[in-house]
mmCIF file with all atom_site columns, C-alpha atoms in Angstrom:
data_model
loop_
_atom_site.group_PDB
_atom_site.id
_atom_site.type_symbol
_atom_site.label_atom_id
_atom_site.label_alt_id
_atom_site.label_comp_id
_atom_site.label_asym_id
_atom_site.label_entity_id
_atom_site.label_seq_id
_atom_site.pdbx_PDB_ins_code
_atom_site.Cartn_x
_atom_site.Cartn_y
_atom_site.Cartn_z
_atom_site.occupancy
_atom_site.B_iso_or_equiv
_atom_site.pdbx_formal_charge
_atom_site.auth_seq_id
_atom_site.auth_comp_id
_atom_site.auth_asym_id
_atom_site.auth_atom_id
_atom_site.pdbx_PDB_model_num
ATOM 1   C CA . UNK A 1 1   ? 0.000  0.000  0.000   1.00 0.00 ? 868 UNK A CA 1
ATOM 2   C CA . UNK A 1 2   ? 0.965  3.564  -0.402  1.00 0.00 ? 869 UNK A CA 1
ATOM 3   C CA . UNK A 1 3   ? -0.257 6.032  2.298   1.00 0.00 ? 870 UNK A CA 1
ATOM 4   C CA . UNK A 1 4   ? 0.058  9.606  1.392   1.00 0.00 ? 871 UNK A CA 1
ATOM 5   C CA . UNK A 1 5   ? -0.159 12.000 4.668   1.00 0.00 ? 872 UNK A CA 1
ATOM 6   C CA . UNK A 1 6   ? -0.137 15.099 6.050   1.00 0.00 ? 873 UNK A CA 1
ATOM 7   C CA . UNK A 1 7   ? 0.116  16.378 9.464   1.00 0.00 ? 874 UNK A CA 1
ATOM 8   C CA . UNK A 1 8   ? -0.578 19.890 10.928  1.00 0.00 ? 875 UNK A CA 1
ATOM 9   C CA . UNK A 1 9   ? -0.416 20.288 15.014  1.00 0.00 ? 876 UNK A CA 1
ATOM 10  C CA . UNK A 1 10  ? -2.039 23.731 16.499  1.00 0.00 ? 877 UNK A CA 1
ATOM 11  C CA . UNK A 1 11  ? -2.202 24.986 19.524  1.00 0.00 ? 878 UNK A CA 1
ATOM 12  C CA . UNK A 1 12  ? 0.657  25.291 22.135  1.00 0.00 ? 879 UNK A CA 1
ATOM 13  C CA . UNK A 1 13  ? 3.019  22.666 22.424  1.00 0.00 ? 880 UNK A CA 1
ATOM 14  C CA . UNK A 1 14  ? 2.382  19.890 24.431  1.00 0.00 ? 881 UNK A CA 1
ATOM 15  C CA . UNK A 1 15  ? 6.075  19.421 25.057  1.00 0.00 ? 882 UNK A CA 1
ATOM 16  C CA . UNK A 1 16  ? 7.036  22.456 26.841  1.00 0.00 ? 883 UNK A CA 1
ATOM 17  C CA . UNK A 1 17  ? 10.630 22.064 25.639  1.00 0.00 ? 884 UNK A CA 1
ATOM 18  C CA . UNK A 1 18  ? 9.628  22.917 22.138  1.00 0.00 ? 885 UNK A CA 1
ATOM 19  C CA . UNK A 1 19  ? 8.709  26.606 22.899  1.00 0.00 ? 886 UNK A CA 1
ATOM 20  C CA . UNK A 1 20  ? 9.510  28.647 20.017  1.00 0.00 ? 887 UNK A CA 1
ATOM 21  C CA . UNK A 1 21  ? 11.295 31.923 20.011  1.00 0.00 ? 888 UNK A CA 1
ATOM 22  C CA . UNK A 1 22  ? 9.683  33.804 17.009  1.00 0.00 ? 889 UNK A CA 1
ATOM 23  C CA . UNK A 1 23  ? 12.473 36.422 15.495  1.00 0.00 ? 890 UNK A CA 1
ATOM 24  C CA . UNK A 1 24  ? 10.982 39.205 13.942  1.00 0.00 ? 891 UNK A CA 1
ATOM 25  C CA . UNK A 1 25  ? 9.213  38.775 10.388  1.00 0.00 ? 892 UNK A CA 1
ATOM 26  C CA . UNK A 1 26  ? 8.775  34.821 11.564  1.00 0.00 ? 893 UNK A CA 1
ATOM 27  C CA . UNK A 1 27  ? 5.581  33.572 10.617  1.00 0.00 ? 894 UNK A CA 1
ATOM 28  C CA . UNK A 1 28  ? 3.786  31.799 13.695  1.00 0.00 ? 895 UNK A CA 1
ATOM 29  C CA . UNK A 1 29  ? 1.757  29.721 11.844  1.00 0.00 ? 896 UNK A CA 1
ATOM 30  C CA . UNK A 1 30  ? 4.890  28.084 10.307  1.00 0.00 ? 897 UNK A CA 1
ATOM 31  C CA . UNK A 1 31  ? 4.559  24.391 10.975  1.00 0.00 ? 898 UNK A CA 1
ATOM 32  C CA . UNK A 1 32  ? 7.520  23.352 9.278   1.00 0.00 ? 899 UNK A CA 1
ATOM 33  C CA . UNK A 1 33  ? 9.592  22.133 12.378  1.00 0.00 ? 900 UNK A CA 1
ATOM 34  C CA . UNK A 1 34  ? 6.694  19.572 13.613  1.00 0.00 ? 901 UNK A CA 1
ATOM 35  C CA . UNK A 1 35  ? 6.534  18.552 9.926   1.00 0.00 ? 902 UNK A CA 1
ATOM 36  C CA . UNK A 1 36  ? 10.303 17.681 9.830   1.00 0.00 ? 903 UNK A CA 1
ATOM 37  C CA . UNK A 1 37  ? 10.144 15.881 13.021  1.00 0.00 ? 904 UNK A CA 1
ATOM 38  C CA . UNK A 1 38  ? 7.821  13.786 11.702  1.00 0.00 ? 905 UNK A CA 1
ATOM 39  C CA . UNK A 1 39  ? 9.136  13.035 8.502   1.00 0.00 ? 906 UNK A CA 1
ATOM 40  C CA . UNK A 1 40  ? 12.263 12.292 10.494  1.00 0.00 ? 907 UNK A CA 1
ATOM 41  C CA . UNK A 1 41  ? 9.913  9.473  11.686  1.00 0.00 ? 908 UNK A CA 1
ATOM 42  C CA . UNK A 1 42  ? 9.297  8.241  8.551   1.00 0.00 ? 909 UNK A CA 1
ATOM 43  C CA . UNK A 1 43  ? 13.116 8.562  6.688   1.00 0.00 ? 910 UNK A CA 1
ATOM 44  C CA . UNK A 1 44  ? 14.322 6.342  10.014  1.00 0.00 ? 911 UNK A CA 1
ATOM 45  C CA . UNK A 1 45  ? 11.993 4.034  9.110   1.00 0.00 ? 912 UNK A CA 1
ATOM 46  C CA . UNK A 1 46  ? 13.461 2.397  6.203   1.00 0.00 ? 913 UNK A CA 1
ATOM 47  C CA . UNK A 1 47  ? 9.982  2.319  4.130   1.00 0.00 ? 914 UNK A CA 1
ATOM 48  C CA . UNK A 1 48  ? 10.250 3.420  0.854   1.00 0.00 ? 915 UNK A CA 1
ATOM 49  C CA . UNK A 1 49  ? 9.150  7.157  1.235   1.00 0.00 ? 916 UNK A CA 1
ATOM 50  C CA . UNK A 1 50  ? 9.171  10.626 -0.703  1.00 0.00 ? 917 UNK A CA 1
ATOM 51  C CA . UNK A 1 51  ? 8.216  14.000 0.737   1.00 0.00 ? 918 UNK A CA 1
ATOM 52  C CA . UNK A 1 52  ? 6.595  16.961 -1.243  1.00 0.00 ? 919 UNK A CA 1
ATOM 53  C CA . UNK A 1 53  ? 5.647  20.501 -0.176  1.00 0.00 ? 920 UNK A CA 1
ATOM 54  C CA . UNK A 1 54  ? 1.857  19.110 0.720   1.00 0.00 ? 921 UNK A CA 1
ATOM 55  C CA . UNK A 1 55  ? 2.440  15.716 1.897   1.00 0.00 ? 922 UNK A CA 1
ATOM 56  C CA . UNK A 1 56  ? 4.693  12.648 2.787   1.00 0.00 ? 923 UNK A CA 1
ATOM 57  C CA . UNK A 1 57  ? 4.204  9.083  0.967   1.00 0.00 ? 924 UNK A CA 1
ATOM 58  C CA . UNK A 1 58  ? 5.151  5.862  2.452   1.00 0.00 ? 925 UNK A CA 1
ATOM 59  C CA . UNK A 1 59  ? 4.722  2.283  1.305   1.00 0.00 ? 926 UNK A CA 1
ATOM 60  C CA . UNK A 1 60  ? 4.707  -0.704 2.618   1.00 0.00 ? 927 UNK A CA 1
ATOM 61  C CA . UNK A 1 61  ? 2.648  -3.272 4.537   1.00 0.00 ? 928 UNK A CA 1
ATOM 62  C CA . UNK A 1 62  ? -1.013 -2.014 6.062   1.00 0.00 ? 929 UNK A CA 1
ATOM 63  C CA . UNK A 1 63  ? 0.488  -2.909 9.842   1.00 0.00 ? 930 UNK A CA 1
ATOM 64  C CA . UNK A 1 64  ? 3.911  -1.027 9.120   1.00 0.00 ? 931 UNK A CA 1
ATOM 65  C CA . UNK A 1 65  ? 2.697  2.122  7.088   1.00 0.00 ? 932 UNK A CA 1
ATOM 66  C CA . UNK A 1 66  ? -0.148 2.564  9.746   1.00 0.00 ? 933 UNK A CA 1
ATOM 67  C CA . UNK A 1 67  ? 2.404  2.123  12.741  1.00 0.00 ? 934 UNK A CA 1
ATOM 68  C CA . UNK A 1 68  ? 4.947  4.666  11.111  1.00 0.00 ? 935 UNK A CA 1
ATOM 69  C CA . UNK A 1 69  ? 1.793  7.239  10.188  1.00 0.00 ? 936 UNK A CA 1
ATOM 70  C CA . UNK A 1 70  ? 0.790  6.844  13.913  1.00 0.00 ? 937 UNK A CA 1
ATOM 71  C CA . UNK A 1 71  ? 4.231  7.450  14.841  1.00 0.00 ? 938 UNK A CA 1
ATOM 72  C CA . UNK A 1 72  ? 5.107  10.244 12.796  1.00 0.00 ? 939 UNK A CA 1
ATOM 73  C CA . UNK A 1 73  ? 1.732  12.071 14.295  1.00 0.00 ? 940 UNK A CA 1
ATOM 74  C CA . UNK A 1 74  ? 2.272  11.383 17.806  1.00 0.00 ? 941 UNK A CA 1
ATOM 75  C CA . UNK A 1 75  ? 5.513  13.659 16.839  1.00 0.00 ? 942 UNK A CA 1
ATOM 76  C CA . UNK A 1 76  ? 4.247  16.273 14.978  1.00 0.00 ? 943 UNK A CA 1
ATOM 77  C CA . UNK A 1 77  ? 1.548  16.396 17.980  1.00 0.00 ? 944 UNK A CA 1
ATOM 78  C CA . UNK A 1 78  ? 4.354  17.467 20.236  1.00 0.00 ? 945 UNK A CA 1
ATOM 79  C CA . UNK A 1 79  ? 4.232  20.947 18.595  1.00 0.00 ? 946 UNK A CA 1
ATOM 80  C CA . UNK A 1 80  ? 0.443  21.690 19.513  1.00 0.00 ? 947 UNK A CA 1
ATOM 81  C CA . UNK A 1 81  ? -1.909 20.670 21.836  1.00 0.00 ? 948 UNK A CA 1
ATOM 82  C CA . UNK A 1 82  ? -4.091 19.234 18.640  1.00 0.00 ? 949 UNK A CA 1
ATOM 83  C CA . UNK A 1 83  ? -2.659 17.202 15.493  1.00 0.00 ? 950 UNK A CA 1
ATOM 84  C CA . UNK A 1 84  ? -4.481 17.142 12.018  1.00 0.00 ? 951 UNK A CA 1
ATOM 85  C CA . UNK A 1 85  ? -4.143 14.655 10.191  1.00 0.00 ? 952 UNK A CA 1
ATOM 86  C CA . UNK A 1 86  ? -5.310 14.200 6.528   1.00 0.00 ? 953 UNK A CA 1
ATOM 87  C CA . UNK A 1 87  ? -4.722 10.728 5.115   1.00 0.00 ? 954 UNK A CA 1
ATOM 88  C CA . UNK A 1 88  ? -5.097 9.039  1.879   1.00 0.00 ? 955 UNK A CA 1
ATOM 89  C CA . UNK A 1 89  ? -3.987 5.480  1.113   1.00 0.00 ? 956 UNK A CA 1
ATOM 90  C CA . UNK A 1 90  ? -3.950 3.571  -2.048  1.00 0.00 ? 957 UNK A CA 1
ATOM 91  C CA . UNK A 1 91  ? -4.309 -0.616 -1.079  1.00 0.00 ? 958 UNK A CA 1
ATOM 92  C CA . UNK A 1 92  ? -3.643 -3.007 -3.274  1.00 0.00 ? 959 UNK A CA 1
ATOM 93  C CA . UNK A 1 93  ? -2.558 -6.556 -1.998  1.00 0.00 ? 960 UNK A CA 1
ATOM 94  C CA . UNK A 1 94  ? 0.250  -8.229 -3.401  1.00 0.00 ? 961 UNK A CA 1
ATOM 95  C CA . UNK A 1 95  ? 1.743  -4.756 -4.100  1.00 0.00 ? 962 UNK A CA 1
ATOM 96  C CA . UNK A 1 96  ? 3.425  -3.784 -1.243  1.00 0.00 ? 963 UNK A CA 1
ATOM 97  C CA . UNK A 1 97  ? 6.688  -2.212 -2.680  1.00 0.00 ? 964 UNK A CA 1
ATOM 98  C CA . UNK A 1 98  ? 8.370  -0.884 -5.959  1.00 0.00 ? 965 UNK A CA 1
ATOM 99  C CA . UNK A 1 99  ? 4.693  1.098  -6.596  1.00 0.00 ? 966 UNK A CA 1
ATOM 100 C CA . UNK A 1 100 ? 5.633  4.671  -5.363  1.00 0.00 ? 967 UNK A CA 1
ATOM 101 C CA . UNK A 1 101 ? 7.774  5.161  -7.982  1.00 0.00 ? 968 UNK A CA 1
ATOM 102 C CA . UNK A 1 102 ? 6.328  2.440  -10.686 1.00 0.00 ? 969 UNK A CA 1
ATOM 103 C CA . UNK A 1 103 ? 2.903  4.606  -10.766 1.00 0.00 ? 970 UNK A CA 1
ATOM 104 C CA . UNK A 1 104 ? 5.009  7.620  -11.644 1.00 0.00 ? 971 UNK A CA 1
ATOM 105 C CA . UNK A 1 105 ? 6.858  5.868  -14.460 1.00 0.00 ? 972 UNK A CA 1
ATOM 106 C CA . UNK A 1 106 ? 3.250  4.406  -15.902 1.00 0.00 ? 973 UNK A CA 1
ATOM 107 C CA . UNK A 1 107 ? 1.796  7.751  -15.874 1.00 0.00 ? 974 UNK A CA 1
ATOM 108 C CA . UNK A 1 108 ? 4.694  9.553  -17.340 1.00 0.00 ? 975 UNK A CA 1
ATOM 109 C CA . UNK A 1 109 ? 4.944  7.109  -20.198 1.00 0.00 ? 976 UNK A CA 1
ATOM 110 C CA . UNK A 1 110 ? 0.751  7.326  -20.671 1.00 0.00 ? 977 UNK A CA 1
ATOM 111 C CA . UNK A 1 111 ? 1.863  11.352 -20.487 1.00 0.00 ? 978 UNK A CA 1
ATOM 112 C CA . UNK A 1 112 ? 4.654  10.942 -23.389 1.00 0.00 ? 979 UNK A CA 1
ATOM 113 C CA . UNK A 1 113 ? 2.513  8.264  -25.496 1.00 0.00 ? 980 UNK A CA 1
ATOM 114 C CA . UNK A 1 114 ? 0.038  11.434 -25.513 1.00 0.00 ? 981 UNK A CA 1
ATOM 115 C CA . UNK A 1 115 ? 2.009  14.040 -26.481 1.00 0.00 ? 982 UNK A CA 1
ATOM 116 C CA . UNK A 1 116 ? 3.252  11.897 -29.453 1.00 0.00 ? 983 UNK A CA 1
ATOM 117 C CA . UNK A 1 117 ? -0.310 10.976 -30.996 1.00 0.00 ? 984 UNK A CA 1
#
């Protein structure tokens, strides 16, 4: 399965060491250091896994995507008092790995057989 995610804490931290000192111009709704925890979560993983400006992809298994997803929130929940979590997940058994990047290289060859017709 692939599971594509995105996480979003608000609030005050729950973790009272993560305080942030705002320098001037900073924007405070910046989430951008509980997003790079958790997708420190998900590199040390070892799960195939690509990151983009909206959300993080990982595949694998249903019971090892779903524990690193749960991990990588629990994370990104240390920066607020409240996570968001958007999730979308794309399950197809018997295709657990070598499909984050092999729908990319269908699609861009459907893309290319296009532009030549």
């Amino acid at each position: 399965m692939i599971v594509a995610f995105s996480v979003q804490p608000t609030g005050a931290p729950s973790d009272p060491a993560l305080a942030r000192d705002l320098g001037e111009g900073a924007d405070a709704a910046s989430v951008h250091d509980a997003v790079a925890a958790a997708v420190r979560v998900v590199r040390d993983s070892g799960l195939p896994t690509r990151t983009s400006s909206m959300f993080t992809e990982i595949e694998g298994e249903w019971d090892e995507v779903m524990d690193v997803v749960k991990r990588a929130t629990a994370e990104a929940g240390r920066y607020g008092s409240r996570v968001s979590l958007v999730l979308k997940a794309d399950i197809r058994p018997g295709h657990d790995r070598g499909e984050l990047d092999g729908k990319i290289e269908r699609m861009e060859a459907a893309a290319a057989r296009l532009e030549q017709s």
